[in-house]
Coordinates of C-alpha atoms and ligand atoms in Angstrom, one line a residue:
X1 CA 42.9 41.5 -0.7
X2 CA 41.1 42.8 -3.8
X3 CA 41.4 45.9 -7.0
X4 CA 38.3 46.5 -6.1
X5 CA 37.3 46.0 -10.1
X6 CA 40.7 48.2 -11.2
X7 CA 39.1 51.1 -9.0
X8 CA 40.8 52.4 -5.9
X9 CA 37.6 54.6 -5.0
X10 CA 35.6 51.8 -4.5
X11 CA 37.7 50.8 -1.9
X12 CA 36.5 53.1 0.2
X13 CA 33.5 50.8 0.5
X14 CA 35.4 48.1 2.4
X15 CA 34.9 50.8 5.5
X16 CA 31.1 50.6 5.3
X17 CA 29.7 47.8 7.8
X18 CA 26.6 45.6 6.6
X19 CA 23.9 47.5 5.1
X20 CA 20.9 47.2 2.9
X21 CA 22.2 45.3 0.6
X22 CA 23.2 41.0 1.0
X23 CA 27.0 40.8 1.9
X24 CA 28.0 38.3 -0.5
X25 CA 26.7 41.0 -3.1
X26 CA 28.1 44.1 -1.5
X27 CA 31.5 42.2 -1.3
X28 CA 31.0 41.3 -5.2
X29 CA 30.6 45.1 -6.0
X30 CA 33.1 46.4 -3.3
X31 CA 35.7 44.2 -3.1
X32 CA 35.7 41.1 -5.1
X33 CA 38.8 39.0 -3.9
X34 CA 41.8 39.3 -6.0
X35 CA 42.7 36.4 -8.5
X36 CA 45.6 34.3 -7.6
X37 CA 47.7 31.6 -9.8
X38 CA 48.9 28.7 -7.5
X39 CA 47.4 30.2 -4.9
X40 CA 49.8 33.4 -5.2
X41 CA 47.7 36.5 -5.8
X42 CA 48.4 38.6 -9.3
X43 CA 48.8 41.6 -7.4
X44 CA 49.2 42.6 -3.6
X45 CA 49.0 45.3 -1.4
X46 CA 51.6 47.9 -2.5
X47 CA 53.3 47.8 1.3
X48 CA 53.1 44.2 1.3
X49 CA 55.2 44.2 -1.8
X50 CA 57.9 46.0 -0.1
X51 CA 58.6 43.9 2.7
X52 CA 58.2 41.2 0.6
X53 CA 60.8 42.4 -1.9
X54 CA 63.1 43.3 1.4
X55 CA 63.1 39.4 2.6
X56 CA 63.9 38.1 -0.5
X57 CA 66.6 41.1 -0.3
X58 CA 67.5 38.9 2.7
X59 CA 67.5 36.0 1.6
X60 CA 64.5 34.6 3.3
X61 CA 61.9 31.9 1.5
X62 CA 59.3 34.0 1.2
X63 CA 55.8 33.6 -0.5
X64 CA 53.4 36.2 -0.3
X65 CA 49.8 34.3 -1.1
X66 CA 46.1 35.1 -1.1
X67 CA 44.2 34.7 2.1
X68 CA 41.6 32.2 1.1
X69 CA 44.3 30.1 0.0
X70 CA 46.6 30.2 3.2
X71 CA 45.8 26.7 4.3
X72 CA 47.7 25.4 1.0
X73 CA 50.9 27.5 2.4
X74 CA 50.4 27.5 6.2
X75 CA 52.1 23.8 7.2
X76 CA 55.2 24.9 6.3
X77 CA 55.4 28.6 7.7
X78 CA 57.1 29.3 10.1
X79 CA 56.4 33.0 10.3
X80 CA 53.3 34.3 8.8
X81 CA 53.3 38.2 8.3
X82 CA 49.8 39.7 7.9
X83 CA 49.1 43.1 6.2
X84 CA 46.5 45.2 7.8
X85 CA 45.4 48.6 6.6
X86 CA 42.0 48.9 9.3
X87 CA 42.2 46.1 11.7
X88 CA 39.3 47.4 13.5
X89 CA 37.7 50.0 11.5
X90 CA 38.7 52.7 13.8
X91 CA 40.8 54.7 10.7
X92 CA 38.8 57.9 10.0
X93 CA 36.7 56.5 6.7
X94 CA 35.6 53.3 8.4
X95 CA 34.6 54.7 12.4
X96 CA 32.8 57.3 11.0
X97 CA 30.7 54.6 9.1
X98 CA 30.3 52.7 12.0
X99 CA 29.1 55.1 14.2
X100 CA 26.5 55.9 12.0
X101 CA 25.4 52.8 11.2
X102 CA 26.1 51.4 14.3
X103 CA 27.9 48.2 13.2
X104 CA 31.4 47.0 13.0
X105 CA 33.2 47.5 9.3
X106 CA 34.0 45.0 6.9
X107 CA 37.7 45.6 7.1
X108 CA 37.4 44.6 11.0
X109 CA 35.4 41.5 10.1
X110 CA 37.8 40.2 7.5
X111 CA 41.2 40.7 9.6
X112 CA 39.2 39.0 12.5
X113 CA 38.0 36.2 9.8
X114 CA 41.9 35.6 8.8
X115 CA 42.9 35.5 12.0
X116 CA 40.4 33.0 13.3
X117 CA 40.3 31.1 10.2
X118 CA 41.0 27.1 10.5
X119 CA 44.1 27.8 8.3
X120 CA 45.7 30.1 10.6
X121 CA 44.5 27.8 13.7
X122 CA 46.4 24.9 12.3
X123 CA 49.6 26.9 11.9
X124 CA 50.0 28.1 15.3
X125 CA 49.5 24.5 16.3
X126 CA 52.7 23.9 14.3
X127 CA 54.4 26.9 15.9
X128 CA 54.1 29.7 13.2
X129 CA 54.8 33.0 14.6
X130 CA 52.2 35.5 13.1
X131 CA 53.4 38.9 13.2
X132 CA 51.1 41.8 11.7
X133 CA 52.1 45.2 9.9
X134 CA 51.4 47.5 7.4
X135 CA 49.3 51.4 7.7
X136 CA 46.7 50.1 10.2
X137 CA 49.2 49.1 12.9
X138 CA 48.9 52.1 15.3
X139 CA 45.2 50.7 15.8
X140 CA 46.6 48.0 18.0
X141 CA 47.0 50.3 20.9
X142 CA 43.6 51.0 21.6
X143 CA 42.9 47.4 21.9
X144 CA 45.9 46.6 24.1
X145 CA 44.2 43.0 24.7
X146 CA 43.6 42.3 21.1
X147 CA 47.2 40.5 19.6
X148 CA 47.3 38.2 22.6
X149 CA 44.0 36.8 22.3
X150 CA 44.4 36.3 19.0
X151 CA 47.8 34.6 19.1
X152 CA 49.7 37.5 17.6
X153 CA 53.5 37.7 18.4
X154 CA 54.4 40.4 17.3
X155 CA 53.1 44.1 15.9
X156 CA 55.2 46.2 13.6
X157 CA 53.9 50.2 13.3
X158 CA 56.4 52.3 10.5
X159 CA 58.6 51.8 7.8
X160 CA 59.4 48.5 7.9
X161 CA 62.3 48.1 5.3
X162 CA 65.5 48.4 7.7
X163 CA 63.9 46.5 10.5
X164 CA 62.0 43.8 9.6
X165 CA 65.5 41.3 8.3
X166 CA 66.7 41.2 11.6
X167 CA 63.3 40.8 13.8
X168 CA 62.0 37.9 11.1
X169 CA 65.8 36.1 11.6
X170 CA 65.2 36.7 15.6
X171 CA 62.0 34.7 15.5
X172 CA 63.0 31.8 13.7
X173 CA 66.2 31.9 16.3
X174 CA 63.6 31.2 18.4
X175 CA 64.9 34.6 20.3
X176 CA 62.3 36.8 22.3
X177 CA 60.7 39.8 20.6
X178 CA 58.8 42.6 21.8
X179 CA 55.2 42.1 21.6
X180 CA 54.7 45.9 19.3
X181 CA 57.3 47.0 17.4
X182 CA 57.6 50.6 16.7
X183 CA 60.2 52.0 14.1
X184 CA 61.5 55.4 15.0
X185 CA 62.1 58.2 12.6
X186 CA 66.2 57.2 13.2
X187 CA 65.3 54.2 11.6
X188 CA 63.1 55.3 8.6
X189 CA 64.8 53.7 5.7
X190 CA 67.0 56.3 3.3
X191 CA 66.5 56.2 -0.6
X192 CA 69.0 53.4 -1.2
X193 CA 67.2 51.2 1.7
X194 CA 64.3 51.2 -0.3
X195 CA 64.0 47.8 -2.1
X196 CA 62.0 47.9 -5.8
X197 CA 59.2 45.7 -5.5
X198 CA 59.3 42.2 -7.4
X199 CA 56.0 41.2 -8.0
X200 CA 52.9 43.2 -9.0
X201 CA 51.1 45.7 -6.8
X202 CA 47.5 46.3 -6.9
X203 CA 46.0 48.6 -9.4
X204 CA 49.6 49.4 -10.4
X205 CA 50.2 51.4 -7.4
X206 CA 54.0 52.9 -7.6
X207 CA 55.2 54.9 -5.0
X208 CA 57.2 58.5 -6.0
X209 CA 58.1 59.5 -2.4
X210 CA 57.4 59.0 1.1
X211 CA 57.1 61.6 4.1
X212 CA 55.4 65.1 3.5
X213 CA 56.7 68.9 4.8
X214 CA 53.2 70.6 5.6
X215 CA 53.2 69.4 9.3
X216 CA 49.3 68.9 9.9
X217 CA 48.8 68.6 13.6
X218 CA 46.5 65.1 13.1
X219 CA 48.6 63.5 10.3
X220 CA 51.0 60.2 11.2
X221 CA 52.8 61.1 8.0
X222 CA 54.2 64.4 8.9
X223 CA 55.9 62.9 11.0
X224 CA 58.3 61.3 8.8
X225 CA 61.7 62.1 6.8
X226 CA 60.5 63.5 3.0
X227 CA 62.5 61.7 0.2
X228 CA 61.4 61.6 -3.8
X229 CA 62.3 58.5 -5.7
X230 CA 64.3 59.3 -9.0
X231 CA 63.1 58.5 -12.0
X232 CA 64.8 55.4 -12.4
X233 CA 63.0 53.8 -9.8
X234 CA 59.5 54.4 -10.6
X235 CA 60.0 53.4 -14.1
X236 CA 61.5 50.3 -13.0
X237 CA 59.0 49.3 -10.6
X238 CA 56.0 50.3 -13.2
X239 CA 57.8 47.4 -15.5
X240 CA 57.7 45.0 -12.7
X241 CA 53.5 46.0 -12.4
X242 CA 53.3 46.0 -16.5
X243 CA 55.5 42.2 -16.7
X244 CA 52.6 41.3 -14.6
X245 CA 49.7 42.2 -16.6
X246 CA 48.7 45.0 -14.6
X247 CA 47.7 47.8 -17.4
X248 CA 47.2 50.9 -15.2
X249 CA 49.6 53.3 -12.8
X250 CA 48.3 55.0 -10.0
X251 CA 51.0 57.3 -8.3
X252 CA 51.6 57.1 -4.4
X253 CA 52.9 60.2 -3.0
X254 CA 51.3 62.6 -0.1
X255 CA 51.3 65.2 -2.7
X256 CA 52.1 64.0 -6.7
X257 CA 52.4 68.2 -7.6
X258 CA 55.3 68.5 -5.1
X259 CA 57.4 65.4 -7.0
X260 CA 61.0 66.5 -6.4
X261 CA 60.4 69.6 -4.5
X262 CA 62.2 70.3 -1.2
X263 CA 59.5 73.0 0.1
X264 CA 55.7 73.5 -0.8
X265 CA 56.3 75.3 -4.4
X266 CA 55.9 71.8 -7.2
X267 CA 59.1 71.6 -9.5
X268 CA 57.4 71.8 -12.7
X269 CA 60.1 70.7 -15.1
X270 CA 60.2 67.4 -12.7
X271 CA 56.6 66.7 -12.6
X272 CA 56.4 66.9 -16.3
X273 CA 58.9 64.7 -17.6
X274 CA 57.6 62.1 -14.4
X275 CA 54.2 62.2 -16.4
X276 CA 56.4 61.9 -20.1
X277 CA 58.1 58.6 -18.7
X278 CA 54.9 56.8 -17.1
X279 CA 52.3 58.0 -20.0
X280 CA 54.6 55.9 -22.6
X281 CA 54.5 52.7 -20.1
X282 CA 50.7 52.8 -19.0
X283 CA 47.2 52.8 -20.0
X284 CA 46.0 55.1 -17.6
X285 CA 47.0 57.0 -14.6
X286 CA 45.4 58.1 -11.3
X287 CA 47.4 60.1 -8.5
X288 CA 46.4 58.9 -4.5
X289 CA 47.1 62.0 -3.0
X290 CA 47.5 65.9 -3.8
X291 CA 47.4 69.3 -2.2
X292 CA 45.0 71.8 -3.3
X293 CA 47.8 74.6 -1.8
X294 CA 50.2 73.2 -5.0
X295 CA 47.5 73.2 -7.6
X296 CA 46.5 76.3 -7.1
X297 CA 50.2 77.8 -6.7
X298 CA 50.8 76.9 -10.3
X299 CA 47.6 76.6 -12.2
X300 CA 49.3 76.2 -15.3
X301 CA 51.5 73.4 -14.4
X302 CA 48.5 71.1 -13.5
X303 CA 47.0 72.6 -17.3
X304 CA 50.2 71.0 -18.7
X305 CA 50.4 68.0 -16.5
X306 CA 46.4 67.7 -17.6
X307 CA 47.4 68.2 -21.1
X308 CA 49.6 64.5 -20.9
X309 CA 47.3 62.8 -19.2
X310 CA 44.5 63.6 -21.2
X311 CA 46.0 62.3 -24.2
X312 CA 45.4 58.9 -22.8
X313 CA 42.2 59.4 -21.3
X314 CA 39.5 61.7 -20.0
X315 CA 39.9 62.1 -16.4
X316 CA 41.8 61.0 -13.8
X317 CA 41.3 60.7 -9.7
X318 CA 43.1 61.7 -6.1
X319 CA 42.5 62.3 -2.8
X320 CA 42.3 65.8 -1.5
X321 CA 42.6 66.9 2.0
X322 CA 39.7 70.1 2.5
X323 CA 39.5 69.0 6.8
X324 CA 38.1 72.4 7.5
X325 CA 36.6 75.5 6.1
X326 CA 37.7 78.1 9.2
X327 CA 41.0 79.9 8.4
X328 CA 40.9 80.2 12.4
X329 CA 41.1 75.7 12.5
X330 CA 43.6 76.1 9.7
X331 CA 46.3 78.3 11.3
X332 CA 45.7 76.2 14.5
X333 CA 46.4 72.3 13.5
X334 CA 47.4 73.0 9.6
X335 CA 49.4 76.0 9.6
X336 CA 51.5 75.1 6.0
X337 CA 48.3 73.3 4.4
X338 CA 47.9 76.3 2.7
X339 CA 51.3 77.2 2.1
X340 CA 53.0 79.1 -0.1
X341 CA 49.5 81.1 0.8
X342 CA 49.0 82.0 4.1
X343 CA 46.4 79.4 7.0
X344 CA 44.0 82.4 6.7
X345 CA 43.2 82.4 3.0
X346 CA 42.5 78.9 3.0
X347 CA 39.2 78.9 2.0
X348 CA 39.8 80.7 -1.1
X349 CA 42.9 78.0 -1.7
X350 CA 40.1 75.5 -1.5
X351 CA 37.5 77.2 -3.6
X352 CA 40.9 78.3 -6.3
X353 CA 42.5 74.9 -6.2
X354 CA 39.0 73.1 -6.7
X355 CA 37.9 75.1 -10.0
X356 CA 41.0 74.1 -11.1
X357 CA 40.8 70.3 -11.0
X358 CA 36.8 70.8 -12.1
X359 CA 38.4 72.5 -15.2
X360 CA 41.1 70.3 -15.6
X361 CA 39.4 66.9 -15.1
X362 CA 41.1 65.8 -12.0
X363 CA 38.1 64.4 -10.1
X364 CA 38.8 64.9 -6.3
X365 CA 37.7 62.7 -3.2
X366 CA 38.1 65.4 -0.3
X367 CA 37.7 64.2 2.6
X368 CA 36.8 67.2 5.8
X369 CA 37.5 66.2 9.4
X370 CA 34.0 66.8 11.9
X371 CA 34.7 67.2 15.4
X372 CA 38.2 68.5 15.2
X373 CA 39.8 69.4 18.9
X374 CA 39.2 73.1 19.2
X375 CA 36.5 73.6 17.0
X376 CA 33.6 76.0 17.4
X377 CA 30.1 76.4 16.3
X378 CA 30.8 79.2 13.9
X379 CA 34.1 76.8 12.2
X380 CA 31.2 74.5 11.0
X381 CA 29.0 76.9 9.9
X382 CA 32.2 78.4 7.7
X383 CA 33.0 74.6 6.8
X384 CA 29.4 74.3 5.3
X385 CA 29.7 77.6 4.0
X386 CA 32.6 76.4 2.0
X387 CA 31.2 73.5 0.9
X388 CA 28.2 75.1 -0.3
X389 CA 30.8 77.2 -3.2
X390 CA 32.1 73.9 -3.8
X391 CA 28.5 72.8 -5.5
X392 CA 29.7 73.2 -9.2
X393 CA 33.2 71.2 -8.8
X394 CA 32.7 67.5 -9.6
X395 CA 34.0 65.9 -6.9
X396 CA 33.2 64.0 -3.7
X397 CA 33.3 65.5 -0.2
X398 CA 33.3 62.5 2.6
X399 CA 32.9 63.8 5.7
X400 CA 35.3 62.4 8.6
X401 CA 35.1 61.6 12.6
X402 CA 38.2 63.0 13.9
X403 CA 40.8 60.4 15.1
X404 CA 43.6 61.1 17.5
X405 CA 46.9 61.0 15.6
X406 CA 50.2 62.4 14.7
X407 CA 51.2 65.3 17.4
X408 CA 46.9 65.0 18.3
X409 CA 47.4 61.5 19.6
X410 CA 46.6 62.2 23.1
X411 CA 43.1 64.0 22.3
X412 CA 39.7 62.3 22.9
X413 CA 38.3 60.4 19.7
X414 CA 35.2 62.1 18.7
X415 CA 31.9 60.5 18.9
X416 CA 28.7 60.3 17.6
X417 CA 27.1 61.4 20.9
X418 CA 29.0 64.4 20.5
X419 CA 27.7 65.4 16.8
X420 CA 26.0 68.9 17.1
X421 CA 22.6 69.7 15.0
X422 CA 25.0 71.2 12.5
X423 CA 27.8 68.3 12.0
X424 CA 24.3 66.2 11.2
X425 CA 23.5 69.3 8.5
X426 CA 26.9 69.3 7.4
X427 CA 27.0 65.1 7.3
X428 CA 23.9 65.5 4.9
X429 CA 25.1 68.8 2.9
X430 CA 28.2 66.2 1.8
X431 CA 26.2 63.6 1.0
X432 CA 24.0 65.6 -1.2
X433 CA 27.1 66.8 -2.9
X434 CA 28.1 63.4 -3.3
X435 CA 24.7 62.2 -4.4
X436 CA 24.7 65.1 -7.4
X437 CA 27.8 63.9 -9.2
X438 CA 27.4 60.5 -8.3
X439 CA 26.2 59.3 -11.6
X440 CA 28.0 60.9 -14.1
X441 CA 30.9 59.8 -11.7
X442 CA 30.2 56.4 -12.2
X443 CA 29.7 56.3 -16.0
X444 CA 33.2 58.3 -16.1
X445 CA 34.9 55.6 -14.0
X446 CA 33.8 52.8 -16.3
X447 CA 33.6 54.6 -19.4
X448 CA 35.0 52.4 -22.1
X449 CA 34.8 49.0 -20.1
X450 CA 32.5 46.4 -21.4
X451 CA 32.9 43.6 -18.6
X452 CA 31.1 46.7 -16.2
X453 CA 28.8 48.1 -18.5
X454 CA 25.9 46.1 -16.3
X455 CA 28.1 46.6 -13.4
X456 CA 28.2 50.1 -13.3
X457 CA 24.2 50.0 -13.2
X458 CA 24.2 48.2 -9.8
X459 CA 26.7 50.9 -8.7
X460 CA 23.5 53.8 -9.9
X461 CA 20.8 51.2 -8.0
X462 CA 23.1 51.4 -5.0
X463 CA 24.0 54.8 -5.1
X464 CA 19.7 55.4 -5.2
X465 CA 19.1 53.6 -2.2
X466 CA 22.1 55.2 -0.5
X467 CA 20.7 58.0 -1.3
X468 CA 16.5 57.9 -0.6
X469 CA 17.9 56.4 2.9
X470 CA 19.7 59.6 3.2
X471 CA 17.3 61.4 2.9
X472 CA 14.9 59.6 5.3
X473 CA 17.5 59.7 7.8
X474 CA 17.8 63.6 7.5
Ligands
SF4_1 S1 49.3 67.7 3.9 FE1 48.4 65.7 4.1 S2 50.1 64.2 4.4 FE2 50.9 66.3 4.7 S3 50.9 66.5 6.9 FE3 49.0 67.4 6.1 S4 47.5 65.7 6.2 FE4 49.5 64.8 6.4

């Protein structure tokens, strides 16, 4: 549980297993845990929030506290619910880093550490039920062994809100539950089911809407209802985030263009006044998620929307999904990722919707997907090729092992054994993209922040090494 220093990117480097540099220090730069008061931590996982806010909706006495300090907390549980985003560093991010590397993730290490930690111990000797949750819970099916060994009771995969009342009063009933939990789409929670959080979330994190439309073959999210949050809502939960001392906002949506919008076209007017309200509450903004398809539908929408947030500060960050470069992949496993164009002109949707955000100063993590089912020799070479046009657009391009999810559940995970000579060129083409805007990334991202001024210099040291290893490797 940490901001990773007030920075959601460097999250990313809680995927990365042990590496060149001590752990203890690579935690400190990565993912330095989170303060708490009382043992309570000042801000939690955004998800974690919810169902806590849900309990209390419930009535149930419900703390939600910081790991290192469970032992203060754990005599009296009597349920304890974990929150686990990569139990076993299997999502895309974190087994792609493994397999490389050849060594488990940090993210695996540290849910294993909590669950085998004395304080845990201690409160299944008293009886506490441990039940886990949260965006990493699908993983627990590919280790089918995994929550008995380590006393778990019960696992919830979905959205938890209209479920989770009824299976926490079960437990302490003393009732039997299943062992995995899985909420179906009947059960997705509507708008009005959707509790405000109560207590801060990390780095300000508000979500705008749940669910997307685009229907990407590999995607768990597609698979769910779409719904946009009024105004209202977000406002209210950014003053719950503000109350708490947290001074930044970073949007939560699939896509942030499309806020309000029923199709794939963003509804400008919407978007706008969304960005009016939340510039007069924050200090600065960042988005999670948006499509490249929407930006480049409406160019001057994101100009305006650029406009706002630039009065408050130079840039601002989100993740972008490129996956492939081949038009042919595209119309196969992401027919509407290009939509209101058509699967075939993707590339020049990439290419369009990049020089936009370049110009704009919305700096992009993309992410690509290597090794995706159906893909040829000549969809990598057009992958690359794509990439190569994408050398002038500050961003960073992370390159992804494909995992089997959404409607491509039942496909084979791929593996490093199976990486071609060209998904090794096209692993280091990313990372000497990376490596290029790498530094002036890092002095944007702490621009203005004394406390990281030496910080930010570790980050350069780090990124070196990364980087001459790189290049010994290739
Ligand atoms: S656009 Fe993104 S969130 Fe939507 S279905 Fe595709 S991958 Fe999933």
């Amino acid at each position: 549980m940490s901001n990773y220093h007030n920075n959601e990117f460097l999250g990313f480097g809680t995927c990365a297993p042990s590496n060149f540099i001590p752990d203890w220090f690579y935690s400190f730069l990565f993912f330095p845990p989170i303060k708490s008061d009382k043992g309570m931590p000042t801000a939690a996982p955004y998800g974690l929030r919810k169902i806590e806010a849900q309990l209390l909706k419930e009535d149930f006495n419900v703390v939600t506290v910081n790991p290192d300090k469970l032992g203060e907390f754990s005599s009296k549980a009597r349920i304890i619910g974990v929150y686990t985003m990569d139990p076993f560093g299997i999502g895309p991010a974190s087994s792609t880093l493994a397999a490389i590397l050849k060594k488990e993730p940090f993210l695996a290490q540290h849910f294993r550490g909590l669950l085998n930690s004395s304080a845990m111990q201690k409160a299944k000797a008293n009886g506490a039920k441990i039940v886990v949750g949260g965006p990493g819970a699908w993983q627990f099916r590919y280790r089918p062994n995994f929550a008995k060994r380590h006393g778990i009771d019960c696992v919830v995969e979905g959205e938890g809100e209209t479920i989770i009342g009824n299976l926490f009063r079960a437990i302490l009933n003393d009732e039997r539950v299943p062992t995995h939990v899985e909420v179906n789409l009947g059960d997705a929670p509507v708008l009005s089911e959707i509790p405000d959080i109560v207590n801060p979330s990390i780095n300000g994190l508000v979500e705008i809407g749940r669910g997307c439309c685009r229907g990407c073959e590999f995607c768990n999210v597609t698979l769910r209802p779409l719904r946009w949050h009024p105004y209202e809502k977000v406002i209210r939960e950014m003053d719950v985030n503000v109350a708490g001392g947290i001074r930044g906002c970073c949007l939560h949506a699939e896509d942030v263009m499309l806020y309000g919008s029923k199709n794939t076209l963003p509804e400008g007017a919407k978007l706008i006044k969304l960005h009016e309200l939340i510039m007069k509450k924050t200090q600065s903004i960042s988005w999670s998620h948006c499509s490249l398809a929407a930006v480049a539908s409406n160019p001057k929408l994101l100009a305006e929307i650029s406009e706002i947030i630039r009065s408050h500060q130079r840039w601002w960050g989100a993740e972008v999904g490129i996956e492939t470069g081949s038009p042919e992949i595209a119309g196969k496993i992401m027919p509407a990722k290009a939509h209101p164009f058509k699967a075939e002109e993707w590339p020049e949707v990439v290419r369009s919707g990049m020089g936009l955000m370049h110009d704009n100063m919305l700096i992009p993590a993309c992410t690509l997907i290597v090794g995706l089912p159906q893909e040829h020799e000549e969809d990598v070479i057009k992958t690359m090729d794509l990439v190569d046009d994408l050398k002038g657009c500050r961003s960073l391009i992370v390159p992804l092992f494909f995992v089997p999810l959404g409607r491509l559940k039942d496909e084979d995970w791929f593996k490093r054994a199976e990486m071609t000579k060209l998904h090794k060129q096209l692993l280091f083409q990313c990372a000497e993209h990376d490596f290029y805007w790498l530094d002036s990334l890092i002095d944007l991202a702490f621009m203005g922040k004394w406390y990281v001024r030496f910080l930010k210099e570790f980050y350069k040291v780090f990124a070196g090494v990364a980087k001459r290893k790189t290049r010994q490797m290739e």
